[in-house]
mmCIF file of C-alpha atoms and ligand atoms in Angstrom:
data_model
loop_
_atom_site.group_PDB
_atom_site.id
_atom_site.type_symbol
_atom_site.label_atom_id
_atom_site.label_comp_id
_atom_site.label_asym_id
_atom_site.label_seq_id
_atom_site.Cartn_x
_atom_site.Cartn_y
_atom_site.Cartn_z
ATOM 1 C CA MET A 8 127.576 81.235 105.068
ATOM 2 C CA ALA A 9 126.929 84.041 102.597
ATOM 3 C CA ARG A 10 126.156 87.460 104.007
ATOM 4 C CA ALA A 11 122.666 88.886 103.637
ATOM 5 C CA LYS A 12 122.169 91.409 100.827
ATOM 6 C CA ILE A 13 120.377 94.637 101.477
ATOM 7 C CA ALA A 14 119.295 96.876 98.626
ATOM 8 C CA LEU A 15 118.608 100.527 99.369
ATOM 9 C CA ILE A 16 116.595 102.312 96.671
ATOM 10 C CA GLY A 17 117.218 106.052 96.985
ATOM 11 C CA GLY A 18 120.637 107.336 97.943
ATOM 12 C CA GLY A 19 119.627 110.647 99.412
ATOM 13 C CA GLN A 20 119.611 111.734 103.062
ATOM 14 C CA ILE A 21 117.908 108.676 104.541
ATOM 15 C CA GLY A 22 119.516 106.281 102.045
ATOM 16 C CA GLY A 23 123.015 107.372 103.037
ATOM 17 C CA VAL A 24 122.335 106.910 106.761
ATOM 18 C CA LEU A 25 120.754 103.509 106.042
ATOM 19 C CA ALA A 26 123.881 102.385 104.239
ATOM 20 C CA GLN A 27 126.106 103.506 107.081
ATOM 21 C CA LEU A 28 123.935 101.790 109.723
ATOM 22 C CA CYS A 29 123.853 98.541 107.714
ATOM 23 C CA ALA A 30 127.641 98.646 107.599
ATOM 24 C CA LEU A 31 128.189 99.595 111.256
ATOM 25 C CA ARG A 32 125.926 96.773 112.367
ATOM 26 C CA GLU A 33 127.258 94.344 109.767
ATOM 27 C CA LEU A 34 123.720 93.544 108.741
ATOM 28 C CA GLY A 35 124.823 92.453 105.295
ATOM 29 C CA ASP A 36 126.304 93.637 101.993
ATOM 30 C CA VAL A 37 124.783 96.864 100.769
ATOM 31 C CA VAL A 38 123.721 97.976 97.321
ATOM 32 C CA LEU A 39 122.723 101.630 97.188
ATOM 33 C CA PHE A 40 120.714 102.576 94.107
ATOM 34 C CA ASP A 41 119.878 106.070 92.866
ATOM 35 C CA ILE A 42 119.098 107.626 89.505
ATOM 36 C CA VAL A 43 121.648 110.391 90.121
ATOM 37 C CA GLU A 44 124.978 109.277 88.701
ATOM 38 C CA GLY A 45 127.847 109.291 91.130
ATOM 39 C CA LEU A 46 125.737 109.930 94.247
ATOM 40 C CA PRO A 47 125.331 106.331 95.481
ATOM 41 C CA GLN A 48 128.828 105.423 94.285
ATOM 42 C CA GLY A 49 130.336 108.344 96.180
ATOM 43 C CA LYS A 50 128.410 107.617 99.382
ATOM 44 C CA CYS A 51 129.335 103.949 99.321
ATOM 45 C CA LEU A 52 132.990 104.676 98.738
ATOM 46 C CA ASP A 53 132.981 107.192 101.535
ATOM 47 C CA ILE A 54 131.351 104.755 103.988
ATOM 48 C CA ALA A 55 133.590 101.849 102.878
ATOM 49 C CA GLU A 56 136.705 103.915 103.497
ATOM 50 C CA ALA A 57 135.634 104.215 107.142
ATOM 51 C CA SER A 58 135.561 100.430 107.462
ATOM 52 C CA PRO A 59 139.169 100.113 108.799
ATOM 53 C CA VAL A 60 138.318 102.715 111.440
ATOM 54 C CA ASP A 61 134.929 101.309 112.430
ATOM 55 C CA GLY A 62 136.002 97.698 111.792
ATOM 56 C CA PHE A 63 133.194 96.349 109.633
ATOM 57 C CA ASP A 64 133.538 93.697 106.956
ATOM 58 C CA VAL A 65 130.747 94.294 104.473
ATOM 59 C CA CYS A 66 130.758 95.226 100.803
ATOM 60 C CA LEU A 67 129.115 98.461 99.756
ATOM 61 C CA LYS A 68 128.231 99.099 96.108
ATOM 62 C CA GLY A 69 126.700 102.280 94.690
ATOM 63 C CA THR A 70 124.797 101.858 91.448
ATOM 64 C CA ASN A 71 122.459 103.367 88.867
ATOM 65 C CA ASP A 72 121.542 99.922 87.508
ATOM 66 C CA TYR A 73 118.657 97.894 89.004
ATOM 67 C CA LYS A 74 120.417 94.691 87.962
ATOM 68 C CA ASP A 75 122.781 95.151 90.909
ATOM 69 C CA ILE A 76 119.968 94.605 93.427
ATOM 70 C CA GLU A 77 119.575 91.056 92.131
ATOM 71 C CA GLY A 78 119.103 88.544 94.903
ATOM 72 C CA ALA A 79 118.555 91.112 97.663
ATOM 73 C CA ASN A 80 116.994 89.670 100.811
ATOM 74 C CA VAL A 81 115.671 93.002 102.020
ATOM 75 C CA VAL A 82 114.941 96.131 100.009
ATOM 76 C CA ILE A 83 114.451 99.485 101.753
ATOM 77 C CA VAL A 84 112.910 102.238 99.628
ATOM 78 C CA THR A 85 113.456 105.931 100.245
ATOM 79 C CA ALA A 86 113.249 107.088 96.614
ATOM 80 C CA GLY A 87 111.063 110.151 96.259
ATOM 81 C CA LEU A 88 110.905 113.784 97.195
ATOM 82 C CA PRO A 89 110.891 114.875 100.843
ATOM 83 C CA ARG A 90 108.717 117.654 102.288
ATOM 84 C CA LYS A 91 109.664 121.313 102.423
ATOM 85 C CA PRO A 92 108.293 123.728 105.048
ATOM 86 C CA GLY A 93 104.578 124.298 104.605
ATOM 87 C CA MET A 94 104.023 121.025 102.721
ATOM 88 C CA SER A 95 102.020 118.088 104.057
ATOM 89 C CA ARG A 96 103.182 114.545 103.340
ATOM 90 C CA ASP A 97 100.141 114.179 101.074
ATOM 91 C CA ASP A 98 101.381 116.975 98.785
ATOM 92 C CA LEU A 99 104.042 114.546 97.603
ATOM 93 C CA ILE A 100 101.646 111.962 96.224
ATOM 94 C CA GLU A 101 101.693 112.790 92.538
ATOM 95 C CA VAL A 102 105.433 112.915 91.986
ATOM 96 C CA ASN A 103 106.266 110.114 94.429
ATOM 97 C CA SER A 104 103.639 107.768 92.926
ATOM 98 C CA LYS A 105 105.474 107.932 89.578
ATOM 99 C CA ILE A 106 108.796 107.257 91.261
ATOM 100 C CA MET A 107 107.360 104.404 93.353
ATOM 101 C CA THR A 108 105.863 102.721 90.291
ATOM 102 C CA SER A 109 109.261 102.547 88.574
ATOM 103 C CA VAL A 110 110.976 101.474 91.770
ATOM 104 C CA ALA A 111 108.467 98.665 92.377
ATOM 105 C CA GLU A 112 108.931 97.423 88.808
ATOM 106 C CA GLY A 113 112.685 97.248 89.394
ATOM 107 C CA ILE A 114 112.224 95.312 92.627
ATOM 108 C CA LYS A 115 109.726 92.946 91.050
ATOM 109 C CA LYS A 116 112.138 92.171 88.212
ATOM 110 C CA TYR A 117 115.381 91.840 90.134
ATOM 111 C CA ALA A 118 114.528 90.984 93.715
ATOM 112 C CA PRO A 119 111.293 88.959 93.453
ATOM 113 C CA GLN A 120 111.912 87.099 96.717
ATOM 114 C CA SER A 121 112.777 90.142 98.830
ATOM 115 C CA PHE A 122 111.116 91.699 101.835
ATOM 116 C CA VAL A 123 110.335 95.329 101.046
ATOM 117 C CA ILE A 124 110.286 98.126 103.597
ATOM 118 C CA ILE A 125 108.958 101.412 102.305
ATOM 119 C CA ILE A 126 109.934 104.753 103.840
ATOM 120 C CA SER A 127 108.919 107.161 101.045
ATOM 121 C CA ASN A 128 106.017 109.498 101.713
ATOM 122 C CA PRO A 129 103.060 109.684 101.725
ATOM 123 C CA LEU A 130 103.851 106.425 103.443
ATOM 124 C CA ASP A 131 100.527 104.576 103.569
ATOM 125 C CA ALA A 132 99.830 105.261 99.891
ATOM 126 C CA MET A 133 103.353 104.344 98.782
ATOM 127 C CA VAL A 134 103.172 100.950 100.546
ATOM 128 C CA THR A 135 99.804 100.294 98.909
ATOM 129 C CA LEU A 136 101.191 101.181 95.460
ATOM 130 C CA CYS A 137 104.374 99.143 95.900
ATOM 131 C CA GLN A 138 102.432 96.023 96.846
ATOM 132 C CA LYS A 139 100.060 96.488 93.895
ATOM 133 C CA VAL A 140 102.845 96.897 91.363
ATOM 134 C CA THR A 141 105.058 94.102 92.684
ATOM 135 C CA GLY A 142 102.173 91.762 93.443
ATOM 136 C CA PHE A 143 104.243 90.490 96.383
ATOM 137 C CA PRO A 144 102.423 88.709 99.233
ATOM 138 C CA TYR A 145 101.222 91.110 101.885
ATOM 139 C CA GLU A 146 103.616 89.764 104.536
ATOM 140 C CA ARG A 147 106.566 90.895 102.381
ATOM 141 C CA VAL A 148 105.611 94.564 101.820
ATOM 142 C CA ILE A 149 105.550 96.848 104.782
ATOM 143 C CA GLY A 150 105.995 100.496 105.640
ATOM 144 C CA GLN A 151 108.065 102.274 108.261
ATOM 145 C CA ALA A 152 106.230 104.933 110.195
ATOM 146 C CA GLY A 153 105.145 103.525 113.549
ATOM 147 C CA VAL A 154 108.611 102.682 114.822
ATOM 148 C CA LEU A 155 109.624 106.308 114.342
ATOM 149 C CA ASP A 156 106.355 107.865 115.517
ATOM 150 C CA SER A 157 106.488 105.669 118.637
ATOM 151 C CA ALA A 158 110.192 106.513 119.188
ATOM 152 C CA ARG A 159 109.334 110.193 119.136
ATOM 153 C CA PHE A 160 106.506 109.679 121.637
ATOM 154 C CA LYS A 161 108.817 107.609 123.860
ATOM 155 C CA ALA A 162 111.547 110.223 123.687
ATOM 156 C CA PHE A 163 109.177 113.017 124.762
ATOM 157 C CA ILE A 164 107.907 110.931 127.680
ATOM 158 C CA ALA A 165 111.438 109.988 128.805
ATOM 159 C CA TRP A 166 112.592 113.644 128.679
ATOM 160 C CA GLU A 167 109.469 114.789 130.576
ATOM 161 C CA LEU A 168 109.854 112.186 133.313
ATOM 162 C CA GLY A 169 113.638 112.250 133.522
ATOM 163 C CA VAL A 170 114.018 108.495 132.916
ATOM 164 C CA SER A 171 115.994 106.496 130.390
ATOM 165 C CA VAL A 172 114.455 106.187 126.943
ATOM 166 C CA LYS A 173 115.146 102.464 127.295
ATOM 167 C CA ASP A 174 112.567 102.100 130.040
ATOM 168 C CA VAL A 175 109.667 103.790 128.257
ATOM 169 C CA VAL A 176 107.101 101.641 126.474
ATOM 170 C CA ALA A 177 104.716 103.499 124.149
ATOM 171 C CA MET A 178 103.228 103.081 120.723
ATOM 172 C CA THR A 179 101.367 104.877 117.992
ATOM 173 C CA LEU A 180 98.825 103.291 115.660
ATOM 174 C CA GLY A 181 97.164 104.386 112.448
ATOM 175 C CA GLY A 182 98.392 106.264 109.417
ATOM 176 C CA HIS A 183 101.611 108.260 109.153
ATOM 177 C CA GLY A 184 99.792 111.576 109.195
ATOM 178 C CA ASP A 185 98.656 114.232 111.607
ATOM 179 C CA ASP A 186 95.797 111.916 112.719
ATOM 180 C CA MET A 187 98.095 109.169 113.992
ATOM 181 C CA VAL A 188 97.051 107.564 117.260
ATOM 182 C CA PRO A 189 99.515 107.769 120.175
ATOM 183 C CA LEU A 190 98.204 105.244 122.740
ATOM 184 C CA VAL A 191 98.219 107.076 126.061
ATOM 185 C CA ARG A 192 96.546 104.293 128.046
ATOM 186 C CA TYR A 193 99.359 101.853 127.358
ATOM 187 C CA ALA A 194 102.267 104.261 127.781
ATOM 188 C CA SER A 195 104.397 103.130 130.679
ATOM 189 C CA VAL A 196 107.759 103.273 132.400
ATOM 190 C CA GLN A 197 108.610 99.633 132.932
ATOM 191 C CA GLY A 198 104.925 98.905 133.268
ATOM 192 C CA ILE A 199 104.060 101.860 135.546
ATOM 193 C CA PRO A 200 101.443 103.981 133.787
ATOM 194 C CA VAL A 201 102.904 107.259 132.513
ATOM 195 C CA MET A 202 99.705 109.059 133.548
ATOM 196 C CA GLU A 203 100.236 107.971 137.165
ATOM 197 C CA LEU A 204 103.795 109.267 137.133
ATOM 198 C CA LEU A 205 102.717 112.556 135.587
ATOM 199 C CA GLU A 206 100.033 112.944 138.238
ATOM 200 C CA GLN A 207 102.616 112.389 140.987
ATOM 201 C CA LYS A 208 104.921 114.939 139.368
ATOM 202 C CA TYR A 209 102.301 117.652 138.889
ATOM 203 C CA GLY A 210 99.954 116.885 141.818
ATOM 204 C CA SER A 211 96.748 116.804 139.765
ATOM 205 C CA ALA A 212 95.105 114.649 137.119
ATOM 206 C CA ALA A 213 94.097 117.750 135.166
ATOM 207 C CA LYS A 214 97.679 119.012 134.842
ATOM 208 C CA ALA A 215 98.919 115.493 133.983
ATOM 209 C CA ALA A 216 96.347 115.310 131.191
ATOM 210 C CA GLU A 217 97.458 118.686 129.901
ATOM 211 C CA VAL A 218 101.119 117.678 129.812
ATOM 212 C CA MET A 219 100.265 114.404 128.076
ATOM 213 C CA GLU A 220 98.091 116.199 125.547
ATOM 214 C CA ALA A 221 101.060 118.426 124.678
ATOM 215 C CA MET A 222 103.273 115.347 124.176
ATOM 216 C CA VAL A 223 100.646 113.726 121.959
ATOM 217 C CA LYS A 224 100.415 116.904 119.896
ATOM 218 C CA ARG A 225 104.196 117.148 119.582
ATOM 219 C CA THR A 226 104.336 113.481 118.467
ATOM 220 C CA ARG A 227 101.773 114.103 115.770
ATOM 221 C CA GLY A 228 103.656 117.135 114.510
ATOM 222 C CA ALA A 229 107.175 115.843 115.136
ATOM 223 C CA GLY A 230 108.025 115.316 111.443
ATOM 224 C CA GLY A 231 106.933 118.862 110.713
ATOM 225 C CA GLU A 232 108.930 120.199 113.606
ATOM 226 C CA VAL A 233 112.134 118.833 112.032
ATOM 227 C CA VAL A 234 111.136 120.043 108.538
ATOM 228 C CA ALA A 235 110.609 123.563 109.925
ATOM 229 C CA LEU A 236 114.101 123.542 111.435
ATOM 230 C CA LEU A 237 115.969 121.982 108.504
ATOM 231 C CA LYS A 238 114.069 124.007 105.876
ATOM 232 C CA THR A 239 115.543 122.018 102.978
ATOM 233 C CA GLY A 240 114.240 118.542 103.738
ATOM 234 C CA SER A 241 112.843 116.226 106.384
ATOM 235 C CA ALA A 242 114.123 114.018 109.203
ATOM 236 C CA PHE A 243 116.666 111.426 108.098
ATOM 237 C CA TYR A 244 118.615 109.988 111.028
ATOM 238 C CA SER A 245 115.608 108.719 112.943
ATOM 239 C CA PRO A 246 113.675 107.307 109.968
ATOM 240 C CA ALA A 247 116.816 105.371 108.963
ATOM 241 C CA SER A 248 117.335 103.949 112.473
ATOM 242 C CA SER A 249 113.670 102.917 112.544
ATOM 243 C CA ALA A 250 113.745 101.050 109.237
ATOM 244 C CA ILE A 251 116.975 99.330 110.276
ATOM 245 C CA ALA A 252 115.233 97.948 113.405
ATOM 246 C CA MET A 253 112.596 96.427 111.144
ATOM 247 C CA ALA A 254 115.117 95.020 108.660
ATOM 248 C CA GLU A 255 117.196 93.563 111.449
ATOM 249 C CA SER A 256 114.199 91.863 113.036
ATOM 250 C CA ILE A 257 113.416 90.185 109.693
ATOM 251 C CA LEU A 258 117.002 89.237 108.817
ATOM 252 C CA LYS A 259 117.794 87.885 112.269
ATOM 253 C CA ASP A 260 114.331 86.432 112.882
ATOM 254 C CA GLN A 261 114.132 88.379 116.120
ATOM 255 C CA LYS A 262 110.322 88.454 116.176
ATOM 256 C CA ARG A 263 110.339 91.925 117.599
ATOM 257 C CA VAL A 264 107.019 93.578 118.137
ATOM 258 C CA LEU A 265 107.213 96.706 116.028
ATOM 259 C CA PRO A 266 104.408 98.926 114.795
ATOM 260 C CA SER A 267 104.461 98.601 111.018
ATOM 261 C CA CYS A 268 102.256 99.783 108.170
ATOM 262 C CA VAL A 269 100.752 96.503 106.978
ATOM 263 C CA TYR A 270 97.802 95.184 105.058
ATOM 264 C CA LEU A 271 94.782 94.669 107.290
ATOM 265 C CA ASN A 272 92.112 92.099 106.622
ATOM 266 C CA GLY A 273 89.587 92.986 109.292
ATOM 267 C CA GLU A 274 92.020 93.619 112.154
ATOM 268 C CA PHE A 275 91.121 96.694 114.233
ATOM 269 C CA GLY A 276 87.981 96.936 112.068
ATOM 270 C CA VAL A 277 89.948 97.736 108.914
ATOM 271 C CA LYS A 278 89.744 95.729 105.705
ATOM 272 C CA GLY A 279 91.746 96.181 102.545
ATOM 273 C CA TYR A 280 94.071 98.999 103.600
ATOM 274 C CA PHE A 281 97.637 99.346 104.764
ATOM 275 C CA VAL A 282 97.645 100.934 108.242
ATOM 276 C CA GLY A 283 100.062 101.048 111.192
ATOM 277 C CA VAL A 284 99.484 98.355 113.826
ATOM 278 C CA PRO A 285 101.708 96.251 116.121
ATOM 279 C CA THR A 286 103.280 93.398 114.191
ATOM 280 C CA VAL A 287 105.685 90.554 114.883
ATOM 281 C CA LEU A 288 108.496 90.802 112.351
ATOM 282 C CA GLY A 289 110.594 87.705 111.705
ATOM 283 C CA GLU A 290 112.066 85.562 108.935
ATOM 284 C CA LYS A 291 108.701 85.322 107.208
ATOM 285 C CA GLY A 292 108.198 89.081 107.276
ATOM 286 C CA VAL A 293 104.931 90.089 108.949
ATOM 287 C CA GLU A 294 104.382 86.895 110.968
ATOM 288 C CA ARG A 295 101.503 88.185 113.055
ATOM 289 C CA ILE A 296 99.422 91.229 113.768
ATOM 290 C CA LEU A 297 98.913 91.714 117.493
ATOM 291 C CA GLN A 298 95.324 92.730 118.094
ATOM 292 C CA PHE A 299 93.925 94.149 121.293
ATOM 293 C CA LYS A 300 90.843 96.036 122.349
ATOM 294 C CA LEU A 301 90.705 99.777 121.800
ATOM 295 C CA ASP A 302 88.409 101.833 124.007
ATOM 296 C CA ALA A 303 85.789 104.063 122.388
ATOM 297 C CA THR A 304 88.029 107.165 122.257
ATOM 298 C CA GLU A 305 90.973 105.195 120.812
ATOM 299 C CA GLN A 306 88.742 103.488 118.240
ATOM 300 C CA ALA A 307 87.340 106.871 117.197
ATOM 301 C CA MET A 308 90.838 108.235 116.723
ATOM 302 C CA MET A 309 91.831 105.090 114.784
ATOM 303 C CA ASP A 310 88.737 105.422 112.540
ATOM 304 C CA LYS A 311 89.628 109.045 111.830
ATOM 305 C CA SER A 312 93.205 108.111 110.979
ATOM 306 C CA VAL A 313 92.052 105.227 108.768
ATOM 307 C CA ASN A 314 89.664 107.506 106.968
ATOM 308 C CA ALA A 315 92.558 109.846 106.180
ATOM 309 C CA VAL A 316 94.478 106.839 104.747
ATOM 310 C CA LYS A 317 91.434 105.858 102.660
ATOM 311 C CA GLU A 318 91.157 109.375 101.225
ATOM 312 C CA LEU A 319 94.845 109.443 100.442
ATOM 313 C CA VAL A 320 94.771 106.087 98.692
ATOM 314 C CA SER A 321 91.688 107.010 96.628
ATOM 315 C CA SER A 322 93.361 110.250 95.550
ATOM 316 C CA MET A 323 96.068 108.122 93.935
ATOM 317 C CA LYS A 324 93.693 106.313 91.566
HETATM 318 O O1 TXD B 426 109.114 107.835 108.629
HETATM 319 C C1 TXD B 426 109.035 107.986 107.427
HETATM 320 N N1 TXD B 426 108.437 107.086 106.701
HETATM 321 C C2 TXD B 426 109.652 109.140 106.806
HETATM 322 C C3 TXD B 426 109.586 109.286 105.361
HETATM 323 C C4 TXD B 426 110.327 110.127 107.564
HETATM 324 C C5 TXD B 426 110.964 111.138 106.949
HETATM 325 C C6 TXD B 426 111.017 111.311 105.511
HETATM 326 N N2 TXD B 426 110.263 110.344 104.785
HETATM 327 C C7 TXD B 426 110.245 110.346 103.313
HETATM 328 O O2 TXD B 426 111.365 109.586 102.845
HETATM 329 C C8 TXD B 426 110.405 111.655 102.632
HETATM 330 O O3 TXD B 426 109.212 112.367 102.641
HETATM 331 C C9 TXD B 426 110.811 111.211 101.241
HETATM 332 O O4 TXD B 426 109.658 110.864 100.490
HETATM 333 C C10 TXD B 426 111.654 109.974 101.482
HETATM 334 C C11 TXD B 426 113.158 110.166 101.304
HETATM 335 O O5 TXD B 426 113.602 111.197 102.156
HETATM 336 P P1 TXD B 426 115.101 111.754 101.992
HETATM 337 O O6 TXD B 426 115.266 112.797 103.038
HETATM 338 O O7 TXD B 426 116.077 110.634 101.952
HETATM 339 O O8 TXD B 426 114.994 112.463 100.555
HETATM 340 P P2 TXD B 426 116.206 112.825 99.564
HETATM 341 O O9 TXD B 426 117.435 113.184 100.296
HETATM 342 O O10 TXD B 426 115.636 113.813 98.577
HETATM 343 O O11 TXD B 426 116.471 111.454 98.813
HETATM 344 C C12 TXD B 426 115.601 110.880 97.892
HETATM 345 C C13 TXD B 426 116.435 110.260 96.832
HETATM 346 C C14 TXD B 426 117.273 111.254 96.012
HETATM 347 O O12 TXD B 426 118.627 110.911 96.095
HETATM 348 C C15 TXD B 426 116.737 111.061 94.597
HETATM 349 O O13 TXD B 426 117.764 111.207 93.603
HETATM 350 C C16 TXD B 426 116.182 109.680 94.641
HETATM 351 O O14 TXD B 426 115.553 109.581 95.895
HETATM 352 N N3 TXD B 426 115.249 109.374 93.587
HETATM 353 C C17 TXD B 426 115.189 108.133 93.039
HETATM 354 N N4 TXD B 426 115.814 107.014 93.331
HETATM 355 C C18 TXD B 426 115.527 105.932 92.582
HETATM 356 N N5 TXD B 426 114.604 105.955 91.592
HETATM 357 C C19 TXD B 426 113.932 107.074 91.279
HETATM 358 N N6 TXD B 426 113.027 107.064 90.295
HETATM 359 C C20 TXD B 426 114.202 108.244 92.042
HETATM 360 N N7 TXD B 426 113.741 109.498 91.987
HETATM 361 C C21 TXD B 426 114.376 110.181 92.942
#
């Protein structure tokens, strides 16, 4: 059976890690595209030369020609500028919209049957634009934000409680901005509410709430925290790992429940916008959106986040 083909558009920081993860996990053959000559070719050669050490059998090809993505099953897009300290994700909209338009045209022409996972910021707007330009069905165009935002939330909870990250369940909803919605009520350690464990640790509900509030705040600002440390760009290891989890679930039909930025048609009270919600990802792409009831506070936070997405999208027109 032929191997799957994964096209990575953008061979920068995230693109390079994506290529390496695809190879290490033998997810499929990789084509890494960038407009900078030599960059994707050099990264692919470098990764391929590690194959005898790591023991993976996949082909890696760096290219500056869209034709090489022909027949890709999954396309992951990181093309675009990253943030610098002091910038918000939304500051990237003008320049990254132009880039995304050309990228989407390339995907439409050469990989018309592919599933597309967008990583480029501002995420919610870039997914919207990519779907518009490609005209692909909604279940085949999704954005990565929630897997990473949730992973950050989970990591902070695990470190706070001194338990394995593997045993923490937690999720964020909404847009990939400072108004994202970390769901405190559903955060658990193997089903045990995190709030209960925090209360035991600190001896009072008030202190537990304070500690949780700090973790929620850190989650919302986690991208910026990394930008402030790196100074020259934004997070790249964790966004790559997150998108790979989504691609793997689609390619292997795992039907994992992963928060993804997807088109909503009334779910969670949102119609006509791409917003982060829990989805089942499988061989058909977005196979289902898992809906559940939000309480009044959560719904208010979700509405605020969705309004930010709406403003962002309208600023693109
Ligand atoms: O969780 C998330 N969604 C994110 C998103 C988390 C962190 C960073 N996120 C965003 O991903 C970030 O704000 C950027 O918009 C993208 C890519 O971040 P990365 O750190 O990989 O940026 P780089 O290193 O600058 O790489 C971008 C590459 C670079 O090599 C450019 O030459 C290339 O994009 N580029 C293009 N490729 C193809 N086609 C065009 N037109 C193009 N223009 C630039």
